[in-house]
Short mmCIF file of C-alpha atoms in Angstrom, two decimals:
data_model
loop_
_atom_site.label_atom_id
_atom_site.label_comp_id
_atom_site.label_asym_id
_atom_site.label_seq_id
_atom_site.Cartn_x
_atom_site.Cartn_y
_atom_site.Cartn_z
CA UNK A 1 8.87 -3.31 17.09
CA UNK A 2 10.28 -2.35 13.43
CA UNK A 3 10.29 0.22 11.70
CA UNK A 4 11.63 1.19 8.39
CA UNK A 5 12.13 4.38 6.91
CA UNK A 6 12.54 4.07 3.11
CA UNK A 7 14.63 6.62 1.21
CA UNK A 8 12.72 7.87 -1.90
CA UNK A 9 15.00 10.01 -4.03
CA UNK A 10 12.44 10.25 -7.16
CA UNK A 11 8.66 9.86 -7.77
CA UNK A 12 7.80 7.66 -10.67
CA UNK A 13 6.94 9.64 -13.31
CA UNK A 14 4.87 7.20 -15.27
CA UNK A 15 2.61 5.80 -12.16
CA UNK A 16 2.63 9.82 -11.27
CA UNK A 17 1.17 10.37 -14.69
CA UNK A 18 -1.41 6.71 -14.23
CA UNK A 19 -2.78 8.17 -11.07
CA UNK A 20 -3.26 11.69 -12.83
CA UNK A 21 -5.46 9.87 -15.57
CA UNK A 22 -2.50 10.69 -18.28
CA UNK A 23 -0.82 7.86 -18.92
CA UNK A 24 -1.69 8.43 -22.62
CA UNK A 25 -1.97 12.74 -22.46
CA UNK A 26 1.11 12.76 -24.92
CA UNK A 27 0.89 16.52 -25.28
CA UNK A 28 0.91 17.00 -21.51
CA UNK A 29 3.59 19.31 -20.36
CA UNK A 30 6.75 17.23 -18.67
CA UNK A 31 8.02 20.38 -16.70
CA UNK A 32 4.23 20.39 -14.75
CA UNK A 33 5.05 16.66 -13.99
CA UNK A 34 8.52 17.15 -12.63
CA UNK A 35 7.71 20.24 -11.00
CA UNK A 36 4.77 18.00 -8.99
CA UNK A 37 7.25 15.10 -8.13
CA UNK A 38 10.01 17.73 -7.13
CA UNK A 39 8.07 19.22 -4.74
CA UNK A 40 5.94 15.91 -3.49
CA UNK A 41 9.93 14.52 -2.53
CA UNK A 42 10.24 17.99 -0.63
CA UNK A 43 7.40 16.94 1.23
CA UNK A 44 7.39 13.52 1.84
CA UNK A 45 7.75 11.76 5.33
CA UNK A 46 7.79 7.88 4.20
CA UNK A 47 8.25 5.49 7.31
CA UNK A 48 6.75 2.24 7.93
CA UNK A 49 5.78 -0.83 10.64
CA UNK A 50 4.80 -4.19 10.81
CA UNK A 51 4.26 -7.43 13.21
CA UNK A 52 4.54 -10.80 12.56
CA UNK A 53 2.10 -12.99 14.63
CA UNK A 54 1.44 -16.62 14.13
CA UNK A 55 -1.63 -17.79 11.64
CA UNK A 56 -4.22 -20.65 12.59
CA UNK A 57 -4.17 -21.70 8.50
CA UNK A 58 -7.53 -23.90 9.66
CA UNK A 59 -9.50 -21.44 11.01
CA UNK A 60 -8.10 -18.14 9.18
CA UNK A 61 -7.21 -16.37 12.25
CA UNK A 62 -4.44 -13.75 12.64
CA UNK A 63 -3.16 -14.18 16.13
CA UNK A 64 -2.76 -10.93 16.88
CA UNK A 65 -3.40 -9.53 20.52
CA UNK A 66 -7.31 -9.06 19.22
CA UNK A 67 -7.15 -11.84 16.82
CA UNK A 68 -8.07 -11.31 13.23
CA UNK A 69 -11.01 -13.68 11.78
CA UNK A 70 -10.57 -13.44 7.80
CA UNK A 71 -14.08 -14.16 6.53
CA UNK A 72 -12.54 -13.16 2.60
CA UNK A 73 -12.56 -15.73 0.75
CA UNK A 74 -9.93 -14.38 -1.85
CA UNK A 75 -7.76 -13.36 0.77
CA UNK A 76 -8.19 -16.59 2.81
CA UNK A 77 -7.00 -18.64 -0.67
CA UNK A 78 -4.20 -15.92 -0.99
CA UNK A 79 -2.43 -17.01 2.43
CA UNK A 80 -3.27 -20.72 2.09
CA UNK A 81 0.04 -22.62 3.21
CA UNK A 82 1.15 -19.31 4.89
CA UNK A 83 2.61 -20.13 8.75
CA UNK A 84 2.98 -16.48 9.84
CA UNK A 85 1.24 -13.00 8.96
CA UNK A 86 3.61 -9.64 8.50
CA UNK A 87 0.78 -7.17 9.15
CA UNK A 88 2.19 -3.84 7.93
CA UNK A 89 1.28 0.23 7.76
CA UNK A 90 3.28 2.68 5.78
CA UNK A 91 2.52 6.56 5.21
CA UNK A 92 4.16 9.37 3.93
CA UNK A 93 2.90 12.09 6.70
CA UNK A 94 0.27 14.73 6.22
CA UNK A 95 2.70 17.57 5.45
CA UNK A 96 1.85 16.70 1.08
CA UNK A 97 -1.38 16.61 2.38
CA UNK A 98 -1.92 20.03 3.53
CA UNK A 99 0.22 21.18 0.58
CA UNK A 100 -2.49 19.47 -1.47
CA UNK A 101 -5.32 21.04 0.33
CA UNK A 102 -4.05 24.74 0.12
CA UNK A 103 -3.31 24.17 -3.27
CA UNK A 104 -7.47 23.43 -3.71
CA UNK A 105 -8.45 26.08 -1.39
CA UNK A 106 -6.41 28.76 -3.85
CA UNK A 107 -8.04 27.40 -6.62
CA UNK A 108 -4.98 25.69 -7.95
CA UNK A 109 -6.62 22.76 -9.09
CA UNK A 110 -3.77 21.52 -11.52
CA UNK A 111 -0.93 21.48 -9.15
CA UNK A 112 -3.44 20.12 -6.33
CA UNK A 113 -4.76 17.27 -8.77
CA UNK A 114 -0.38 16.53 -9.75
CA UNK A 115 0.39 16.59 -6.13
CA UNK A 116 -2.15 14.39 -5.27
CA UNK A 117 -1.08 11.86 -8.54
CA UNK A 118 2.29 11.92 -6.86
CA UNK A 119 1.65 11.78 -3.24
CA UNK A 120 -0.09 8.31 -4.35
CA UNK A 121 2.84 6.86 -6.50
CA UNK A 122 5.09 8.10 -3.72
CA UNK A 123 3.14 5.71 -0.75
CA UNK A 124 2.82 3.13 -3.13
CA UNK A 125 6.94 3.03 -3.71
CA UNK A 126 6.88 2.90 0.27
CA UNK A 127 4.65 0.24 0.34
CA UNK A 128 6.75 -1.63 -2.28
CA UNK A 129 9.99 -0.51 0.03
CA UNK A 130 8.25 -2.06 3.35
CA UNK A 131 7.06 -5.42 1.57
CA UNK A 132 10.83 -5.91 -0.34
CA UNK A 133 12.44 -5.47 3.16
CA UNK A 134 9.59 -7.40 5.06
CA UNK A 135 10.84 -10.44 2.46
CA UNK A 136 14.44 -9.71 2.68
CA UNK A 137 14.43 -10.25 6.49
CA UNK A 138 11.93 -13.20 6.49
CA UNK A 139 14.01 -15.34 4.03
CA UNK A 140 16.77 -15.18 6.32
CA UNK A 141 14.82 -16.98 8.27
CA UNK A 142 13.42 -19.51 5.94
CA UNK A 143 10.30 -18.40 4.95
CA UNK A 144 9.04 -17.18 1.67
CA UNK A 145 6.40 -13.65 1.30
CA UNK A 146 3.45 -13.31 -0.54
CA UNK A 147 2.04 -10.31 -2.76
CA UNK A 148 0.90 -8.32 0.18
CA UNK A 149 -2.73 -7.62 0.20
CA UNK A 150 -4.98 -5.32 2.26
CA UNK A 151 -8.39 -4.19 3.53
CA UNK A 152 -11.01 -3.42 0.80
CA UNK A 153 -9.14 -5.53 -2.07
CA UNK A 154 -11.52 -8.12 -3.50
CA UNK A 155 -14.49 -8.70 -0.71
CA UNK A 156 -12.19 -7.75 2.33
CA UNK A 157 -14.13 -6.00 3.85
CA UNK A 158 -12.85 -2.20 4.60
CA UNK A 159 -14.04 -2.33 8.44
CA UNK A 160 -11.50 -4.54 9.38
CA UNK A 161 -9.11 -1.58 8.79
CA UNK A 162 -9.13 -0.52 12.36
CA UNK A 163 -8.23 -3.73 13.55
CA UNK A 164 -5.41 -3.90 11.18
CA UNK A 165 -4.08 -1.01 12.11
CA UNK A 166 -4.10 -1.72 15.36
CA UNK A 167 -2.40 -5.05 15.14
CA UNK A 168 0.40 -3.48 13.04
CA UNK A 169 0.43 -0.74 15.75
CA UNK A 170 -0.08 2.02 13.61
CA UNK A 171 -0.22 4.48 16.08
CA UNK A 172 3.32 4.54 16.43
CA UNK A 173 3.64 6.21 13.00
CA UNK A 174 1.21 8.42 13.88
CA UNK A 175 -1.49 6.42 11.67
CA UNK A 176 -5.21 6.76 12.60
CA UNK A 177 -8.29 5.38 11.30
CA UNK A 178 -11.50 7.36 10.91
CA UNK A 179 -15.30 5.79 11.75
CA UNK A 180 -16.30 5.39 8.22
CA UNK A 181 -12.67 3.24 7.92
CA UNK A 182 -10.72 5.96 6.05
CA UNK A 183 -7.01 6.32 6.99
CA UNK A 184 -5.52 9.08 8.62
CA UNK A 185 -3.30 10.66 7.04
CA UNK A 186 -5.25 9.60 3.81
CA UNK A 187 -1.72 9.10 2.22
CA UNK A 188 -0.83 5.70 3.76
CA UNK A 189 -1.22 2.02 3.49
CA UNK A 190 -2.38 -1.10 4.99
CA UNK A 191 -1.79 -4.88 4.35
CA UNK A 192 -0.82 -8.04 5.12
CA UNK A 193 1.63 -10.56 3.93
CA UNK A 194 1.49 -14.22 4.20
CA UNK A 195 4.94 -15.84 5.04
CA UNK A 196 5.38 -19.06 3.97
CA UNK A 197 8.04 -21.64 3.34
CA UNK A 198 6.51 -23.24 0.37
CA UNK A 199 9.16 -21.84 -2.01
CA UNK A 200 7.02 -23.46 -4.91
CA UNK A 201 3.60 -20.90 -4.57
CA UNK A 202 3.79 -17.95 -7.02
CA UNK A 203 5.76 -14.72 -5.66
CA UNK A 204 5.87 -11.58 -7.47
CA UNK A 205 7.73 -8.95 -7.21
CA UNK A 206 6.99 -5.57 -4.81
CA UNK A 207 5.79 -3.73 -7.81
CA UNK A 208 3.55 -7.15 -8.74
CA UNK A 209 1.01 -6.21 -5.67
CA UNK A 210 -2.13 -7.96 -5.47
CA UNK A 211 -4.18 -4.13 -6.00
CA UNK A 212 -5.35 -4.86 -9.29
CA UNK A 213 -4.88 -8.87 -9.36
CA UNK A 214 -8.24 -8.62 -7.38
CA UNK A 215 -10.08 -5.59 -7.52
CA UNK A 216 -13.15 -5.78 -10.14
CA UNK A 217 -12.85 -2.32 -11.53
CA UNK A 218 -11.65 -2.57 -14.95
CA UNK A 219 -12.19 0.81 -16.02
CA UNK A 220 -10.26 2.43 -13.24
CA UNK A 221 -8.11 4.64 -14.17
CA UNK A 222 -5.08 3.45 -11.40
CA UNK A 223 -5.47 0.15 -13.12
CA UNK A 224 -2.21 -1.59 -13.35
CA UNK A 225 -1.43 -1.62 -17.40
CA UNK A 226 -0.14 -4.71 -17.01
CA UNK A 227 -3.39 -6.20 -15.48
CA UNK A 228 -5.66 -4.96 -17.85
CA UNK A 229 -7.28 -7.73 -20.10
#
């Protein structure tokens, strides 16, 4: 099975800051910010897996051991033309976590609230790590990827998680999934990726991820700029 372990030598400051609601705090202190990310890379554990399994384009099944029937209709449009599925799971560990947690339960809600920004940016850059390498080994292959997308984008519904997780076997990375569909550790990352070899469909890059290109909340603060209107 794959895995990939993605070095991370810095936290992006500015998605850091986008996740911390101050992408536009000008007067906010840098040292706090660098201080956050310093310590976040002390922390961090990223590693990720995936599996490719065949895709029934017709019927919108995943053909995973317990295949996947996609009932959303965004996400079913997304992987149109797509001939296999990379269904992968990334974390960074729960050892930021618990940092993150102490930091609340000594009432140091700054740092806690910065560690937090920058666990985020920091499993979104593995994400971004996983998917690049996911399409760097499929085009040798012939086949093109997809923005990846994953459970609770759009209408996807977030109770497929478990089965996602379990289809990317997860467990191998330690990654568990809660009854109400919350990941565990709450620092990690679900998706699939639709592998095509139509080169003509639209591919973005990593970074261009299909978070914001479907999710309805325009006043969110982690709302790509870039996909604001």
């Amino acid at each position: 099975m794959p895995f990939y372990h993605p070095m991370i030598r810095e936290i992006d400051e500015k998605e850091m800051r986008r996740y911390a609601g101050l992408a536009r705090a000008k007067d906010f202190p840098d040292n706090l910010i660098k201080e956050a990310c310093e310590e976040a890379l002390l922390l961090i554990q990223p590693k990720g897996i995936w599996q490719i399994y065949g895709y029934d384009d017709r019927n919108q099944i995943i053909l995973s051991p317990t295949p996947l029937k996609l009932k959303s209709q965004p996400l079913i449009e997304h992987l149109q033309g797509s001939v296999q599925i990379a269904v992968m799971a990334v974390t960074i560990g729960a050892e930021l976590e618990g940092s993150i947690e102490n930091c609340f339960k000594q009432d140091r809600y700054a740092l806690g609230l910065l560690l937090d920004a920058a666990a985020t940016a920091a499993v979104e850059q593995t994400a971004d790590a996983v998917n690049s390498f996911i399409a760097q080994e499929m085009s040798k292959v012939g086949l093109v990827a997809l923005r990846r997308f994953s459970p609770g984008y759009g209408d996807w519904d977030i109770t497929d998680q478990s089965l996602v997780v379990e289809a990317a076997q997860g467990e191998h990375i330690q990654l568990s999934v809660t009854e109400s569909c919350m990941l565990v550790p709450r620092k990690s990352v679900t998706a699939v990726i639709g592998l095509t070899p139509h080169e003509e469909r639209l591919i973005l890059p990593a970074s261009e991820t299909a978070t914001c290109l479907y999710c309805e909340q325009e006043n969110c603060a982690s709302r790509k700029e870039n996909h604001r209107k």
